[in-house]
Short mmCIF file of C-alpha atoms and ligand atoms in Angstrom, two decimals:
data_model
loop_
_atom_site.label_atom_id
_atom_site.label_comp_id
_atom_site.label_asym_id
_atom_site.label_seq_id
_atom_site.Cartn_x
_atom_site.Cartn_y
_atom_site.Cartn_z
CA UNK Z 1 121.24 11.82 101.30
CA UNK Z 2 118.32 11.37 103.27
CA UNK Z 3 117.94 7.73 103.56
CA UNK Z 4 122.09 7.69 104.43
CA UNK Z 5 121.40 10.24 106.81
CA UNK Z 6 118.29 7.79 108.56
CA UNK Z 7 119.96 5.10 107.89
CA UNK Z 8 122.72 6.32 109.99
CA UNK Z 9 120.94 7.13 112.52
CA UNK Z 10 119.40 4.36 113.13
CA UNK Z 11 122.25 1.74 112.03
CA UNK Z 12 123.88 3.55 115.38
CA UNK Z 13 121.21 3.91 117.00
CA UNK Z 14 122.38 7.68 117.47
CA UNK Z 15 120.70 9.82 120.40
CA UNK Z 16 117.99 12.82 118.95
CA UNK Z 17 120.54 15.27 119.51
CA UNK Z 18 123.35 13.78 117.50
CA UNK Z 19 123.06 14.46 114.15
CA UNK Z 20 124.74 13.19 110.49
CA UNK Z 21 127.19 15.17 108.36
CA UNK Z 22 128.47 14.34 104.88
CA UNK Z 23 130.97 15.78 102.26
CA UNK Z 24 133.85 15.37 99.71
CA UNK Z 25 137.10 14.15 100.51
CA UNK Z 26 137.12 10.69 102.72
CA UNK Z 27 138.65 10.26 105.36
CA UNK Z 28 141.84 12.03 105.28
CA UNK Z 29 139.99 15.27 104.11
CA UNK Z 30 138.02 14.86 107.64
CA UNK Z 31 141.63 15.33 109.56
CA UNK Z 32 142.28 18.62 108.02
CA UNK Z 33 138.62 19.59 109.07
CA UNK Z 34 139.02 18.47 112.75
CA UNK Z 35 142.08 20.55 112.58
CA UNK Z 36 140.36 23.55 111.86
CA UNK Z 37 136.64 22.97 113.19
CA UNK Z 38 137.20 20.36 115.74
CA UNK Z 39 140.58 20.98 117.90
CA UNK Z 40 140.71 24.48 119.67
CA UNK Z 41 144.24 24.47 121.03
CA UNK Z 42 145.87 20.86 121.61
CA UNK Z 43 144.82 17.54 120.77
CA UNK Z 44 145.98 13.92 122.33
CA UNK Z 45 146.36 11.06 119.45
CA UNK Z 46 146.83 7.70 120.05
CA UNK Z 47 149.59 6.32 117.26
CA UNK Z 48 149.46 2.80 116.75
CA UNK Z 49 150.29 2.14 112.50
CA UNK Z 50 149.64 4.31 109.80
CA UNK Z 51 145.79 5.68 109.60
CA UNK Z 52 146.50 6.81 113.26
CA UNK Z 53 149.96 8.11 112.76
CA UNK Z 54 148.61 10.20 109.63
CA UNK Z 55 146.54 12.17 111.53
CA UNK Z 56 149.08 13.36 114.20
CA UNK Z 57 151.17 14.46 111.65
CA UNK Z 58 148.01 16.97 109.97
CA UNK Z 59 147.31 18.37 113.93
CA UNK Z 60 151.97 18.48 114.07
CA UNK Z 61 151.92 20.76 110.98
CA UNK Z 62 149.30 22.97 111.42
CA UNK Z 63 150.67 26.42 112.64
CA UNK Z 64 147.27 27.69 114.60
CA UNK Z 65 147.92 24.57 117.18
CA UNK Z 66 150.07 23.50 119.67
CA UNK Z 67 151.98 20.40 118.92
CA UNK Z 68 149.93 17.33 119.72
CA UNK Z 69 150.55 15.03 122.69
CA UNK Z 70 151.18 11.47 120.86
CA UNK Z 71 150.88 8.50 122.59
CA UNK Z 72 152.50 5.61 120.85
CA UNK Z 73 152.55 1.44 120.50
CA UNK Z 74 154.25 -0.65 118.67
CA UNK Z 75 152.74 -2.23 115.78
CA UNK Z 76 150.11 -4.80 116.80
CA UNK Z 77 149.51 -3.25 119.93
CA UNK Z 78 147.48 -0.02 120.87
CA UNK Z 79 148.15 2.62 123.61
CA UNK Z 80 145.96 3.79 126.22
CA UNK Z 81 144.55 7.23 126.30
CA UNK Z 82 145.93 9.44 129.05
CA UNK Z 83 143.13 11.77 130.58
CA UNK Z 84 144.84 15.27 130.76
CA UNK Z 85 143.55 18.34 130.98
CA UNK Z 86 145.81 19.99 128.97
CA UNK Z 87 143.86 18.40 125.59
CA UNK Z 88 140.58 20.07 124.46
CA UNK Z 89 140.25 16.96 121.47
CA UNK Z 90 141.53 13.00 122.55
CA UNK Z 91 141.98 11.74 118.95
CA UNK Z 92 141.41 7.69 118.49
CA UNK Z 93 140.82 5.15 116.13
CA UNK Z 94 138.85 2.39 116.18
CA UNK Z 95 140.40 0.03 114.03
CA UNK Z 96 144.08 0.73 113.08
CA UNK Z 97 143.68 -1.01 109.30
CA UNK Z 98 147.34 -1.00 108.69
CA UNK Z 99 148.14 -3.40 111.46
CA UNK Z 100 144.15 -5.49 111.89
CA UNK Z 101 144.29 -3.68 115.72
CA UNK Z 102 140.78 -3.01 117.01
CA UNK Z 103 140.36 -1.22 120.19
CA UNK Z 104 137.23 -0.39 122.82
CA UNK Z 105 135.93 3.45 122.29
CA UNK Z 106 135.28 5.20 125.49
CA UNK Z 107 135.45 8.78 127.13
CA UNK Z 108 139.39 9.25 128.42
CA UNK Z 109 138.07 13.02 129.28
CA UNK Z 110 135.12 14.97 130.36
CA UNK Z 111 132.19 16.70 128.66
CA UNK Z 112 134.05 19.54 127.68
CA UNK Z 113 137.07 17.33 125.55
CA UNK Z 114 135.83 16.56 122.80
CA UNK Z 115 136.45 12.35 121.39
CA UNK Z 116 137.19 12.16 118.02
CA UNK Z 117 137.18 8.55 116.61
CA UNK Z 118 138.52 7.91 112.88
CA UNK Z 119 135.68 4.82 112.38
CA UNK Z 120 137.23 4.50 108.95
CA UNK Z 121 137.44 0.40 108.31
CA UNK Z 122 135.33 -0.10 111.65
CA UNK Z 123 132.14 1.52 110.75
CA UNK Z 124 129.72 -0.74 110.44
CA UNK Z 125 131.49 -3.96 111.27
CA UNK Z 126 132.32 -3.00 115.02
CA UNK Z 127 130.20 -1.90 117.74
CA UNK Z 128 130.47 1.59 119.39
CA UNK Z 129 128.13 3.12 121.67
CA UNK Z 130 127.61 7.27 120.56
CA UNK Z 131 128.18 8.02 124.39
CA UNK Z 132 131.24 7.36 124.08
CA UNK Z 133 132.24 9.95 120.98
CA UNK Z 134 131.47 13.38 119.81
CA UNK Z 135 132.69 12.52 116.31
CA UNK Z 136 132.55 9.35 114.80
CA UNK Z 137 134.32 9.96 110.90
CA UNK Z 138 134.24 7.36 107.99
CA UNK Z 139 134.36 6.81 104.28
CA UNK Z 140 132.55 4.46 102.76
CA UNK Z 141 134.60 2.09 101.01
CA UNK Z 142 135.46 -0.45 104.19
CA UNK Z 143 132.51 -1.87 105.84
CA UNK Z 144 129.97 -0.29 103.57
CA UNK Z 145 131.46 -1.71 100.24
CA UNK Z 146 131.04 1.60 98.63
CA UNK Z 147 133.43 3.57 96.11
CA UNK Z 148 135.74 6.27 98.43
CA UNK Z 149 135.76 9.88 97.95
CA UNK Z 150 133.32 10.98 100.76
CA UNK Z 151 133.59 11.34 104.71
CA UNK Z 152 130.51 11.19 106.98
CA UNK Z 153 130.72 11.96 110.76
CA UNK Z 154 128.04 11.46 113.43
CA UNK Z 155 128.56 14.56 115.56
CA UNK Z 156 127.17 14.73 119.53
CA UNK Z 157 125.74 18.53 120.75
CA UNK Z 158 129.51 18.92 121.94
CA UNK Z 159 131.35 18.88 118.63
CA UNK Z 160 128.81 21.27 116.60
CA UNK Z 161 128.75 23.41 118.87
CA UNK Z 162 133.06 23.57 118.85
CA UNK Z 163 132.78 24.21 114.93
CA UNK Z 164 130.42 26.74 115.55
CA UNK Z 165 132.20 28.49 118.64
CA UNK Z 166 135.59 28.38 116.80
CA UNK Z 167 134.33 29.88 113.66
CA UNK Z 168 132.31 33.00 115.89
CA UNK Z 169 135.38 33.38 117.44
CA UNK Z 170 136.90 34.42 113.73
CA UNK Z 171 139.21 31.49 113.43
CA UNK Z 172 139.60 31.78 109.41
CA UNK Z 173 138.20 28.33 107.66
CA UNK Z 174 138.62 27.08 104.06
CA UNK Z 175 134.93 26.19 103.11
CA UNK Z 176 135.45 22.74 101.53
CA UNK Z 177 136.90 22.10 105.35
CA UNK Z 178 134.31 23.51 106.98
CA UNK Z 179 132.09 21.66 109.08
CA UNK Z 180 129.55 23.65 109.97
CA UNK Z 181 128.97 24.56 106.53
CA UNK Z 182 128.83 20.48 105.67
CA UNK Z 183 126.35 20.68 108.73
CA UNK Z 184 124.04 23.19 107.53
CA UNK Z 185 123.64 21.59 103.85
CA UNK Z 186 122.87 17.97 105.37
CA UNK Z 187 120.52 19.31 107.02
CA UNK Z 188 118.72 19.77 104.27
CA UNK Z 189 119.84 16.59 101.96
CA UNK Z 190 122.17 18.37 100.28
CA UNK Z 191 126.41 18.62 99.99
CA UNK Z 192 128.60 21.94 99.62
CA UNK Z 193 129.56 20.89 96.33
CA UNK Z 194 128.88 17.87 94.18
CA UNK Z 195 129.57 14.38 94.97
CA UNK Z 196 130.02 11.50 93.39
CA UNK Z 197 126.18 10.13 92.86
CA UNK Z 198 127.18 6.42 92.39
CA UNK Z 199 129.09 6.21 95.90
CA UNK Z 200 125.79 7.60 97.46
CA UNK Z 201 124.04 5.29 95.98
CA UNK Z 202 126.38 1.95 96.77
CA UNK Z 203 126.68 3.41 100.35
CA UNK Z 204 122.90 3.72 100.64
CA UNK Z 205 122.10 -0.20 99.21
CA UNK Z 206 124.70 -1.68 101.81
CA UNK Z 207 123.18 0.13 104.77
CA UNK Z 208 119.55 -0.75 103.86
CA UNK Z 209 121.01 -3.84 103.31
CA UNK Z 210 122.55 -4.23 106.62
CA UNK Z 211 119.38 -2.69 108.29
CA UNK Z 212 117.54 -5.14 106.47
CA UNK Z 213 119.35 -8.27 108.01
CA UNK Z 214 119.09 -7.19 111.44
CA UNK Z 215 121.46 -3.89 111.64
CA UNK Z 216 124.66 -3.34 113.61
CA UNK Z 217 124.49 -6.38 115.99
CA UNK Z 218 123.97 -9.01 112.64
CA UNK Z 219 126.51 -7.36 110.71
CA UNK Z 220 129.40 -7.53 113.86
CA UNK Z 221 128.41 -11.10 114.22
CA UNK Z 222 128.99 -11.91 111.07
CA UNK Z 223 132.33 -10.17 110.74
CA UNK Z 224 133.24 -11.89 113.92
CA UNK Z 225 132.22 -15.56 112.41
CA UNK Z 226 134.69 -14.57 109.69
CA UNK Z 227 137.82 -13.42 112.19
CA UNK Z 228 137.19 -16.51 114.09
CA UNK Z 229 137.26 -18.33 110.73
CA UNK Z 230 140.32 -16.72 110.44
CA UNK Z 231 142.00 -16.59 113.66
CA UNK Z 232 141.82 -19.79 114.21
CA UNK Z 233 142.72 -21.16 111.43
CA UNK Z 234 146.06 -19.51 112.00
CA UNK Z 235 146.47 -20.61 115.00
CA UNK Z 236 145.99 -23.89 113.89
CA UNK Z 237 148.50 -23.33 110.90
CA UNK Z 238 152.22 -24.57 111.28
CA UNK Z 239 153.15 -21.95 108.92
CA UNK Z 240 150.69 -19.11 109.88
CA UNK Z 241 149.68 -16.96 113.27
CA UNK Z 242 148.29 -14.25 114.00
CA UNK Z 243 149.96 -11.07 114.23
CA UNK Z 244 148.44 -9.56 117.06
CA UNK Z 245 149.12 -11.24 119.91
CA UNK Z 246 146.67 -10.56 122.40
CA UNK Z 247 143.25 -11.91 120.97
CA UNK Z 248 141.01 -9.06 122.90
CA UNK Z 249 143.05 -6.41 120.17
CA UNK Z 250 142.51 -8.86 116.77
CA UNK Z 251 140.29 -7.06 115.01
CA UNK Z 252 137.53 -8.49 113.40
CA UNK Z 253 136.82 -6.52 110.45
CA UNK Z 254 140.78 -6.24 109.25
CA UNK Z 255 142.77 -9.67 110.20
CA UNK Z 256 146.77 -9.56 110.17
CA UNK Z 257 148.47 -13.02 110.15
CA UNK Z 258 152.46 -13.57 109.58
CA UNK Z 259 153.79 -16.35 107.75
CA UNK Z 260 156.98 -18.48 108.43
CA UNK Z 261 159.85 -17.38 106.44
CA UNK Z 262 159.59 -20.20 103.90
CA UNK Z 263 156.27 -19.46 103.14
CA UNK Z 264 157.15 -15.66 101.43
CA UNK Z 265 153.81 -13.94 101.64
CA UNK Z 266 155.26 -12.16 97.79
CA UNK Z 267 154.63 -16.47 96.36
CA UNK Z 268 152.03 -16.88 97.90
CA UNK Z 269 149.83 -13.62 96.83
CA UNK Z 270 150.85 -14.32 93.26
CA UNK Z 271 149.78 -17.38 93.22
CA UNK Z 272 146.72 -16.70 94.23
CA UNK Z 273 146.36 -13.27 92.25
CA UNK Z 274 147.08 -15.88 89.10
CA UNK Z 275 143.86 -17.62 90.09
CA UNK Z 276 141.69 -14.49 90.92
CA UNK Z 277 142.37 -14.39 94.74
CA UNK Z 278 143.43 -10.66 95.42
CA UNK Z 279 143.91 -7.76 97.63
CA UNK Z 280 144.63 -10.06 100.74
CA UNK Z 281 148.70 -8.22 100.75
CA UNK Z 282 149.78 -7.10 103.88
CA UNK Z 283 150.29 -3.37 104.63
CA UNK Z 284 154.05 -2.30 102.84
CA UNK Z 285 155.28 0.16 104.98
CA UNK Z 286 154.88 -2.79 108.08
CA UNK Z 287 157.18 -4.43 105.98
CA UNK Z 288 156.35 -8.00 107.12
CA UNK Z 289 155.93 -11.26 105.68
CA UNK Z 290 152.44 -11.38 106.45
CA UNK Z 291 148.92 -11.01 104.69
CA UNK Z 292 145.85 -9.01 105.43
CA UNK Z 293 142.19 -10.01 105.11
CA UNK Z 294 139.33 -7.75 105.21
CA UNK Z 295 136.46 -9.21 106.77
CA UNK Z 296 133.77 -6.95 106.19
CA UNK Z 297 129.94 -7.55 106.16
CA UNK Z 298 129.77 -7.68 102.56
CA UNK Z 299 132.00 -10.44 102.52
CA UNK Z 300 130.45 -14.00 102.85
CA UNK Z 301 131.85 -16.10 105.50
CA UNK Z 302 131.87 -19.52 103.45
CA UNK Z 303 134.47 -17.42 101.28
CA UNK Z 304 137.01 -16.92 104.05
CA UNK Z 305 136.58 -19.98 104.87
CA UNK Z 306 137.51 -21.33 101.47
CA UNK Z 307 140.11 -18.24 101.13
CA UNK Z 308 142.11 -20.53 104.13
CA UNK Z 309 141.16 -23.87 102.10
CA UNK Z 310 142.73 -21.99 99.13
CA UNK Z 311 146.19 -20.37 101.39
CA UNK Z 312 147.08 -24.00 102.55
CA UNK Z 313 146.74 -25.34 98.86
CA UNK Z 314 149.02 -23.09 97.91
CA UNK Z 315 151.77 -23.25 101.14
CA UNK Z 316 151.92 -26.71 100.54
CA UNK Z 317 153.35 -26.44 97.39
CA UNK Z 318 155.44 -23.41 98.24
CA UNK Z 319 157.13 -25.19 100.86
CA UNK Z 320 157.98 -28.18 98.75
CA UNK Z 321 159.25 -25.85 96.16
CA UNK Z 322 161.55 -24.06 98.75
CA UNK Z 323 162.93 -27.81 99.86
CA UNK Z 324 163.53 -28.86 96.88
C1 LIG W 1 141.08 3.76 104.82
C2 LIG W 1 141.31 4.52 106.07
C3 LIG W 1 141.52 5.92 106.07
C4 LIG W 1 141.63 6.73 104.82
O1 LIG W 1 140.41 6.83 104.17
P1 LIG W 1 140.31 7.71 102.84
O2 LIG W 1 138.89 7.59 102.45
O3 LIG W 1 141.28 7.12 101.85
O4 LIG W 1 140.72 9.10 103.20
C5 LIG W 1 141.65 6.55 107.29
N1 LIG W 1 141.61 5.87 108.46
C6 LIG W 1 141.42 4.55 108.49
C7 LIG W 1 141.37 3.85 109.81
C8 LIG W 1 141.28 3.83 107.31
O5 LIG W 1 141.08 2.51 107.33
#
């Protein structure tokens, strides 16, 4: 806990006040916490696939808010943030994984809004600057090639003090949701309740590892020598492209590419899965023909590279199939 907790710190190069809190639950656990330690009284989210749309619909269903003001995009796009003073929390996300959108975090409000980023698949592969957010949420199983099951969040003055205003002011809080309790027991190295040891430990190697080789910058560039591997392969494909159209939104830790139609992305994955290529399906619910790549630092370059080699073998033979 404590090297995670430096590590952190200095992976994101996070000011002296901010400071690192850990628990049980990933991810999804942390949007029912920022529902109850986090948001006051109305939130803004910004819905662009599933991760994003996910947590609208905790803040919609929670009785002791007001319903959320949701600014959607299509697929493959990302909205703007609206600056409003009728929002205490401006929920974002920095990489929507569903659809391989990245976007730019920065303060739509003032100091007393509080910017909550879902860093989920971006941590570690992206840059952000801590100026810019009060909480910055992740598990660990995306950039830091750890197991899932936990959620850390790198909290600013702003959003501990919230917790700790909203829970004085008798709000009622389950305790595996709440944050200043996760706050108080990081502080000393330690969880509420027992997590799983071997995802500490996988989470702690990849961060050393990453601080090891140079920290945030290296590991961005190298997830951005992958996405350009990538990217322009597809755009140099006559059966591929990239899904996202505007290259400033591809993101380079999750890549999205369609296929033509007589390339079916179902062929072509089992193909591959038959020869130990997986996991590179594209999110079901987009229902596209289309396959997803993660690109994160723990993934060597050369592979993507041969991944492509390996996706043109394969279309080849596809498309003669579907000729003949
Ligand atoms: C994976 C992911 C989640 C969910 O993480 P869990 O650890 O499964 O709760 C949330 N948001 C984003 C952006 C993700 O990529």
């Amino acid at each position: 806990m404590h090297r995670l907790r430096v590590g952190l710190t200095d992976l994101f190069s996070l000011p002296e006040d901010y400071e690192v809190a850990l628990g049980n639950g990933g991810a999804s656990l942390f949007w029912d916490l920022a529902s109850f330690c986090l948001i006051e009284r109305r939130s803004q989210h910004l819905v662009f696939g599933e991760f994003s749309s996910k947590f609208a619909q905790v803040v919609q269903s929670a009785p002791h808010l007001e319903n959320p003001l949701v600014i959607e995009a299509a697929p493959g796009t990302h909205p703007e943030p609206a600056s409003s003073r009728d929002v205490d929390a401006y929920c974002l996300t920095h990489n929507e994984t569903s659809t391989g959108v990245q976007t730019t975090i920065s303060r739509p409000g003032d100091e007393g809004q509080l910017v909550l980023v879902d860093g989920t698949s971006a941590a570690g592969g992206l840059e952000v600057n801590a100026g810019e957010f009060d909480a910055y949420y992740f598990s660990p199983q995306k950039c830091f090639a750890a197991d899932g099951g936990l959620w850390v969040a790198l909290l600013s003055p702003a959003a501990i003090d919230r917790a700790q205003r909203l829970s004085a002011a008798g709000r009622w809080v389950p305790s595996s949701l709440d944050l200043g309790l996760a706050l108080a027991n990081s502080r000393l190295d330690q969880t509420v309740n027992t997590p799983a040891v071997a995802t500490l430990f996988l989470f702690v190697q990849q961060l050393e590892w990453i601080l090891g080789n140079g920290g945030l910058a290296w590991a961005v560039q190298r997830c951005s020598e992958s996405a350009d591997l990538i990217y322009d392969w597809a755009e140099r494909s006559d059966f591929a492209q990239p899904f996202v159209a505007d290259p400033s939104s591809r993101s380079q830790v999750v890549a999205t590419v369609d296929l033509d139609p007589a390339v079916p992305a179902a062929a072509m994955t089992a193909a591959l899965r038959q020869n130990g290529i997986v996991d590179i399906d594209g999110y079901r619910k987009l229902g596209r023909n289309q396959l997803r790549f993660g690109l994160f630092p723990a993934i060597e370059p050369e592979d993507v590279a041969q991944l492509t080699r390996s996706i043109d073998w394969v279309a080849a033979r596809v498309r003669d199939l579907s000729h003949g």
